[in-house]
mmCIF file of C-alpha atoms in Angstrom:
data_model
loop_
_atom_site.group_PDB
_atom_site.id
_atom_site.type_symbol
_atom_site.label_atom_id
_atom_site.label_comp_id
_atom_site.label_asym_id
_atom_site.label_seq_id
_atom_site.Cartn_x
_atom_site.Cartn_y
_atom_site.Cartn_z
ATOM 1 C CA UNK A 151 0.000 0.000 0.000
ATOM 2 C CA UNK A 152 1.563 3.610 -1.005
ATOM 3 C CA UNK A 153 1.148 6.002 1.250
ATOM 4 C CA UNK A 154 1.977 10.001 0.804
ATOM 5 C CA UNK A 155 4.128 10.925 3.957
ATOM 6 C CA UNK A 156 4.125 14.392 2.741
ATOM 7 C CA UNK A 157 2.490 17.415 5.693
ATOM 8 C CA UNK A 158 -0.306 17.909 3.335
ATOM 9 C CA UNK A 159 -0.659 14.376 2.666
ATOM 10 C CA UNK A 160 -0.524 13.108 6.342
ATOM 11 C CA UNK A 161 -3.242 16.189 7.129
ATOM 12 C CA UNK A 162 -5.570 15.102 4.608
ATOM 13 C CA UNK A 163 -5.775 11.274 5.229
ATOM 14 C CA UNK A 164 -5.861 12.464 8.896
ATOM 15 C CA UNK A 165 -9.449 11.640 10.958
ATOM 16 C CA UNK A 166 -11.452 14.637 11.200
ATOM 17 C CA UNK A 167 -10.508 15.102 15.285
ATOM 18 C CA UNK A 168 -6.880 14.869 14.301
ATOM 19 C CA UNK A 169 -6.864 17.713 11.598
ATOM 20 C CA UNK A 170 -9.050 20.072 14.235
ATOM 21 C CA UNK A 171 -6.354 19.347 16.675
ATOM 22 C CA UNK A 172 -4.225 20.191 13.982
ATOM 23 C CA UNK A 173 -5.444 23.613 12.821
ATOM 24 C CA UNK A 174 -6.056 24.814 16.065
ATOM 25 C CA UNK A 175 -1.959 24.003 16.727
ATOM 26 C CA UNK A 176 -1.805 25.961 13.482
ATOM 27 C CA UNK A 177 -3.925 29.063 14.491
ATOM 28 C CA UNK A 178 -1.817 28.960 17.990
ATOM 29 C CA UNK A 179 1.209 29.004 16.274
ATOM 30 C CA UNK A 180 0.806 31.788 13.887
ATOM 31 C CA UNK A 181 -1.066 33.723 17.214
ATOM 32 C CA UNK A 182 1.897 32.977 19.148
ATOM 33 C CA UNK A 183 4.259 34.333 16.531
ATOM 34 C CA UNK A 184 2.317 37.670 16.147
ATOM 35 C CA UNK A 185 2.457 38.612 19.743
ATOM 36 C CA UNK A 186 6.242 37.565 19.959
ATOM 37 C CA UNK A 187 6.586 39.848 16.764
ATOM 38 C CA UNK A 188 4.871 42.692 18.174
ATOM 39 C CA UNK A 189 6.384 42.639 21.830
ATOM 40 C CA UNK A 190 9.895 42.319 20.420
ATOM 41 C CA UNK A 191 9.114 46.234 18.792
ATOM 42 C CA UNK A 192 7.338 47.512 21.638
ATOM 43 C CA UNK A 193 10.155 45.993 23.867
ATOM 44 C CA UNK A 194 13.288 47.375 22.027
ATOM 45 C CA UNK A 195 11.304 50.634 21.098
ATOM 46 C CA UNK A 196 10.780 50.516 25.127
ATOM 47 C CA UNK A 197 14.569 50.236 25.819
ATOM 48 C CA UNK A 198 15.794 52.848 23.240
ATOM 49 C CA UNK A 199 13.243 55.639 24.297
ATOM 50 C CA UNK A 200 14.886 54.724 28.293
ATOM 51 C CA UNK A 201 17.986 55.246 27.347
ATOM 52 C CA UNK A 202 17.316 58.693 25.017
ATOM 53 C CA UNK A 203 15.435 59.911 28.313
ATOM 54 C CA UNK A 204 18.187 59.208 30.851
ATOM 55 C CA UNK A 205 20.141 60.974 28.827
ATOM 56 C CA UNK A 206 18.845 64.057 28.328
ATOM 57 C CA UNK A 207 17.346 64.172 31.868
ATOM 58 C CA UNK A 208 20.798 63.806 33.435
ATOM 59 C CA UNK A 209 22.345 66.011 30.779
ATOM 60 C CA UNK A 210 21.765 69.460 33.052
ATOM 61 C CA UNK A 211 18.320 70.455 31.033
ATOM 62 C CA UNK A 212 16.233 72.376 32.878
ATOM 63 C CA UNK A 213 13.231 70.760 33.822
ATOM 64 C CA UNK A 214 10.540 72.998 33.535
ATOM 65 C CA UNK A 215 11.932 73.675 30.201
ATOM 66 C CA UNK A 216 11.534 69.524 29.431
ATOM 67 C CA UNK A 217 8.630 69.281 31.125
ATOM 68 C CA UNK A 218 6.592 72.015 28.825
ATOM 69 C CA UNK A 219 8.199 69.678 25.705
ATOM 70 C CA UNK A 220 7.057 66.845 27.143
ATOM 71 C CA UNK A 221 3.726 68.031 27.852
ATOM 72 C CA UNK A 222 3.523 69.369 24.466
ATOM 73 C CA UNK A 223 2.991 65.999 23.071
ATOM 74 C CA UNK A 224 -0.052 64.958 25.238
ATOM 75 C CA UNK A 225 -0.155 60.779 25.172
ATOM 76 C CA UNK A 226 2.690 60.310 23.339
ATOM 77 C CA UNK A 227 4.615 60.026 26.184
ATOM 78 C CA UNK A 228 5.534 56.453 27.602
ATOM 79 C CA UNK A 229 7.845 54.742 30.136
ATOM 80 C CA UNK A 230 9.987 57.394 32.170
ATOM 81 C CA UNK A 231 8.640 60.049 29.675
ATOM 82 C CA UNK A 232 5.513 59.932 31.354
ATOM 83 C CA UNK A 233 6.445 58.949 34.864
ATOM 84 C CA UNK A 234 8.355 61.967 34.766
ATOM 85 C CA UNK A 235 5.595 64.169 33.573
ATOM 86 C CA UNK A 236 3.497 62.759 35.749
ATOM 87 C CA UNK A 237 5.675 62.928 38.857
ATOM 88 C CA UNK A 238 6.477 67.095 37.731
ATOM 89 C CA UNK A 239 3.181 67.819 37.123
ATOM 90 C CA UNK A 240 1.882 66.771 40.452
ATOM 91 C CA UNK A 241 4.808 68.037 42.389
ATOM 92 C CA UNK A 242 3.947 71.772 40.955
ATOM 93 C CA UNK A 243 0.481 70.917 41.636
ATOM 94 C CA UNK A 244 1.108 70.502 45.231
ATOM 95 C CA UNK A 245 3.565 73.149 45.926
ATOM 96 C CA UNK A 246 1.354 75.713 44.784
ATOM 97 C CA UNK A 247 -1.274 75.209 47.178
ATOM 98 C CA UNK A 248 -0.715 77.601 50.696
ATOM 99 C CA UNK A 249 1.139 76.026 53.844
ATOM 100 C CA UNK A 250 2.371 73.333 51.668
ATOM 101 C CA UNK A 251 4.005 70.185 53.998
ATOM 102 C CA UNK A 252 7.130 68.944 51.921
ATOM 103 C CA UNK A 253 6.545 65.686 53.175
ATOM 104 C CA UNK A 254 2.882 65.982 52.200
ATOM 105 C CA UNK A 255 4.084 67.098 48.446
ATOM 106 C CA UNK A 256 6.455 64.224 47.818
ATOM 107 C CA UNK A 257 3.769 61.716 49.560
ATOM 108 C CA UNK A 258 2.012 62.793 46.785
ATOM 109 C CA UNK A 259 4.364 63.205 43.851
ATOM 110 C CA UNK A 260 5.299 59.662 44.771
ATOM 111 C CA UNK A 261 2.021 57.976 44.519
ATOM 112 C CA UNK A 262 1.196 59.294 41.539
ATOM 113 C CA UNK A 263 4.241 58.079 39.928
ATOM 114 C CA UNK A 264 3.965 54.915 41.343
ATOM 115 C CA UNK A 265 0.508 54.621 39.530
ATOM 116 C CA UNK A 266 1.949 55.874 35.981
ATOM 117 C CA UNK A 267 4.585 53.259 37.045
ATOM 118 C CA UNK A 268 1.754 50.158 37.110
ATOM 119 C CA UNK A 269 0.113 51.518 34.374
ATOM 120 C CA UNK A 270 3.339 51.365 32.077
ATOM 121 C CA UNK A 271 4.302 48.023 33.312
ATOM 122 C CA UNK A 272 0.883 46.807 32.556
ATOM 123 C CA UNK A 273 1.357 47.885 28.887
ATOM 124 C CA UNK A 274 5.316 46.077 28.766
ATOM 125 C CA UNK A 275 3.220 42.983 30.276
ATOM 126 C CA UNK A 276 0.442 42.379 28.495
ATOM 127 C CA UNK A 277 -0.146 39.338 25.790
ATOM 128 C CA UNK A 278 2.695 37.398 27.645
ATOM 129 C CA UNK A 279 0.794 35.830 29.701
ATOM 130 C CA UNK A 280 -0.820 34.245 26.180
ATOM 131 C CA UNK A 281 2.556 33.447 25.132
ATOM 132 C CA UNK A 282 2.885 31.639 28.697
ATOM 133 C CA UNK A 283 -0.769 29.739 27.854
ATOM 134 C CA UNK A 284 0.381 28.434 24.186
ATOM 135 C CA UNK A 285 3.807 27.424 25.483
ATOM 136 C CA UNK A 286 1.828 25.080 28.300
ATOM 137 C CA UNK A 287 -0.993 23.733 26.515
ATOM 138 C CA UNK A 288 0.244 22.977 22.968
ATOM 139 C CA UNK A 289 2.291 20.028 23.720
ATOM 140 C CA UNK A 290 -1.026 18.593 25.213
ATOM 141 C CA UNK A 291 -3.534 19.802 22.578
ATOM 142 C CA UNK A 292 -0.930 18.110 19.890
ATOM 143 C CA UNK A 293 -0.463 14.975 22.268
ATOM 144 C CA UNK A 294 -4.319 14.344 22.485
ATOM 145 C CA UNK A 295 -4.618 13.893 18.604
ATOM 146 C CA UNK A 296 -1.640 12.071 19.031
ATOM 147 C CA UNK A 297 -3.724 9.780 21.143
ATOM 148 C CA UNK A 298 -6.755 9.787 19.470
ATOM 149 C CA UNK A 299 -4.843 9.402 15.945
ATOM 150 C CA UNK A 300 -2.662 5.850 17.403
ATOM 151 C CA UNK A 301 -5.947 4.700 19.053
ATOM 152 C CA UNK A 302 -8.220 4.798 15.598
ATOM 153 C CA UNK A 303 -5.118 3.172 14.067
ATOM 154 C CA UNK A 304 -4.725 0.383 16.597
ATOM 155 C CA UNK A 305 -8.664 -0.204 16.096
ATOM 156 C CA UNK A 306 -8.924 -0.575 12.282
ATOM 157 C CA UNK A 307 -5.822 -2.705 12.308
ATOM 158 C CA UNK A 308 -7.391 -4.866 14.657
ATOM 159 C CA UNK A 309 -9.828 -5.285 11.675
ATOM 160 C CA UNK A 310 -7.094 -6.479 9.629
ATOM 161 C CA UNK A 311 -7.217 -10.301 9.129
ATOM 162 C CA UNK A 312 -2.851 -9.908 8.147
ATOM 163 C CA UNK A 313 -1.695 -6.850 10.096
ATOM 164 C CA UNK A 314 1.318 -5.126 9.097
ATOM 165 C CA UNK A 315 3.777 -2.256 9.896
ATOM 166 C CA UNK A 316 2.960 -0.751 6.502
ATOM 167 C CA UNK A 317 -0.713 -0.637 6.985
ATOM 168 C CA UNK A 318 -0.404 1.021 10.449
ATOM 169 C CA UNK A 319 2.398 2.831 10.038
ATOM 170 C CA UNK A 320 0.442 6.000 7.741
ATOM 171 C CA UNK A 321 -2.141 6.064 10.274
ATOM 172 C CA UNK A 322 0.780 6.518 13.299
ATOM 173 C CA UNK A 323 2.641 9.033 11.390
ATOM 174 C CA UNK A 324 -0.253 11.286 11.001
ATOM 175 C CA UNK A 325 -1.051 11.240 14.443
ATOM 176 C CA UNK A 326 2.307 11.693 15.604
ATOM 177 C CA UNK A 327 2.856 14.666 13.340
ATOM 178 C CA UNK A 328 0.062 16.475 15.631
ATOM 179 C CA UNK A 329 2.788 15.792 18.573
ATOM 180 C CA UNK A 330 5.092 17.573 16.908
ATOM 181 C CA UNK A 331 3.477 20.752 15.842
ATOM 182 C CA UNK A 332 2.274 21.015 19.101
ATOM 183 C CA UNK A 333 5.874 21.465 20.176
ATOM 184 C CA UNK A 334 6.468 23.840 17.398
ATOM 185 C CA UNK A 335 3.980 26.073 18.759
ATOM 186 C CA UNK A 336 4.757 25.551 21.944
ATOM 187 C CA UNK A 337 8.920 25.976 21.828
ATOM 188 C CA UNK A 338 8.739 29.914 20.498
ATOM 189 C CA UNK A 339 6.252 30.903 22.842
ATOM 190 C CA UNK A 340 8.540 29.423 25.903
ATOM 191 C CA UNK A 341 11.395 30.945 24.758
ATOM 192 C CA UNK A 342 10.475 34.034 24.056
ATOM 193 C CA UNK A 343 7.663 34.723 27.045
ATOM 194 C CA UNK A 344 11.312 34.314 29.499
ATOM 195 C CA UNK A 345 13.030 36.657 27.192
ATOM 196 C CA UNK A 346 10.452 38.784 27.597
ATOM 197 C CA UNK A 347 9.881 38.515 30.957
ATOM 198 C CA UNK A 348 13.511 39.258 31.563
ATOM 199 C CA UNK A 349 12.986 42.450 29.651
ATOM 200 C CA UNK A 350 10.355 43.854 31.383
ATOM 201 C CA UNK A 351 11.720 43.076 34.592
ATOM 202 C CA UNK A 352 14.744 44.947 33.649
ATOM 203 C CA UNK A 353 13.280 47.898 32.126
ATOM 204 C CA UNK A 354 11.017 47.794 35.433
ATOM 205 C CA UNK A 355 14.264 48.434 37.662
ATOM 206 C CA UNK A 356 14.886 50.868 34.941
ATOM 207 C CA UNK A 357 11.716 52.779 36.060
ATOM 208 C CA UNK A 358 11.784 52.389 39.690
ATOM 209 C CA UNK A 359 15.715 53.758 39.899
ATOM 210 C CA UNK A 360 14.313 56.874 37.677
ATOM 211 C CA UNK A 361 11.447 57.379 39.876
ATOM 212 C CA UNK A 362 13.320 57.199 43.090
ATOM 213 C CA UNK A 363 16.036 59.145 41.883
ATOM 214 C CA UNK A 364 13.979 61.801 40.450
ATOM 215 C CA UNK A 365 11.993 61.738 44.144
ATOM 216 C CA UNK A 366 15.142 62.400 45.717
ATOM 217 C CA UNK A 367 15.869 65.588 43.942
ATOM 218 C CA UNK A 368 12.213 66.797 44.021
ATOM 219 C CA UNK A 369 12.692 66.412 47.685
ATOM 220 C CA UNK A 370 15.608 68.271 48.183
ATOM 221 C CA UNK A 371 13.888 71.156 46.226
ATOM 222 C CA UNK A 372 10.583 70.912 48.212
ATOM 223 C CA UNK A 373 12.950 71.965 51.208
ATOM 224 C CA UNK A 374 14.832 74.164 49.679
ATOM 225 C CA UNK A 375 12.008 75.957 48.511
ATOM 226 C CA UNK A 376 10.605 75.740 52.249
ATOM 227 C CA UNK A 377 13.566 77.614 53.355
ATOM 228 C CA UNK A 378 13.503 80.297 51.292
ATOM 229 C CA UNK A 379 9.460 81.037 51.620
#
């Protein structure tokens, strides 16, 4: 008996279960490489615009003169961009008001950096956690029409009256290959969701050095300003 052992040919004389279990392997697959696609570019893009920042921050410009530029572009700003705009804009806010408490102002400034701070992280963070779902479950999606593939084959050669490896051996293939695209999809996503991971957490200390950093020298200016009111 001549069998084709070609992809196409091992999908089409697949059972109907099997080439489900197949195409939804497929349809995690190409999911899996459109997030990794599109967090690598928000990730580097992430990075780069971390780096410009910190240095022009720490390059002596004045900071009312970067905040204004910053403010100027509304919600383009991300990562330290906006934490810093954010952190500025309610620091100002706060020492304008009468019998203004340093502590009270950079209580304040600090909070609502921390919140830009979650809300930026949340944006580096999110579709990984699908990544983290395809990476665990395709090896079992694949391995169940794996399993259902072997056990139809097992049953019609028990039909056979002369059983051989040849008959059987079309019918194991095309079950097996289910195995193996599930660990195609499943491989990528793994790999990538810890590189990404390690990203974020890195451009995460990133953030939190800016943000205590920059609290450090709003505070020293919230009682410097206190001494000379």
């Amino acid at each position: 008996m001549h069998a084709d052992i070609s992809f196409l040919g091992l999908f089409l004389q697949a059972s109907l279960l099997v080439k489900l279990v197949m195409l939804i392997l497929m349809g995690l697959s190409v999911l899996s490489w459109a997030v990794i696609l599109q967090r690598r570019n928000l990730l580097q893009a992430a990075r780069a615009r971390s780096v410009k920042f910190e240095d022009k921050f720490w390059s002596g410009v004045d900071l009312n003169r970067l905040y204004q530029e910053l403010s100027a572009r509304g919600d383009a700003n991300t990562g330290l961009e906006a934490m810093f705009v954010t952190g500025f804009k309610e620091y100002s806010r706060l020492s304008r008001l009468s019998a203004r408490v340093p502590g009270a102002v950079m209580d304040g400034t600090y909070r609502a950096m921390r919140v830009t701070l979650s809300r930026e992280l949340e944006k580096l963070e999110n579709h990984l956690p699908l990544l983290a779902t395809i990476g665990s479950t395709s090896p079992y999606i694949g391995l169940f029409g794996t399993v259902w593939g072997i056990m139809n084959a097992f049953i019609a050669l028990g039909a056979v009256q002369n059983p051989t490896l040849g008959i059987v051996a079309p019918a194991i293939a095309e079950a097996l290959i289910a195995t193996a695209m599930g660990l195609a999809a499943a491989i990528p996503a793994v790999i990538f969701y810890n590189r990404f991971s390690t990203d974020v957490e890195k451009l995460e200390g990133a953030y939190v050095n800016f943000m205590e950093e920059f609290s450090s020298i709003l505070h020293r200016q919230a009682y410097a300003e206190k001494e000379t009111a």
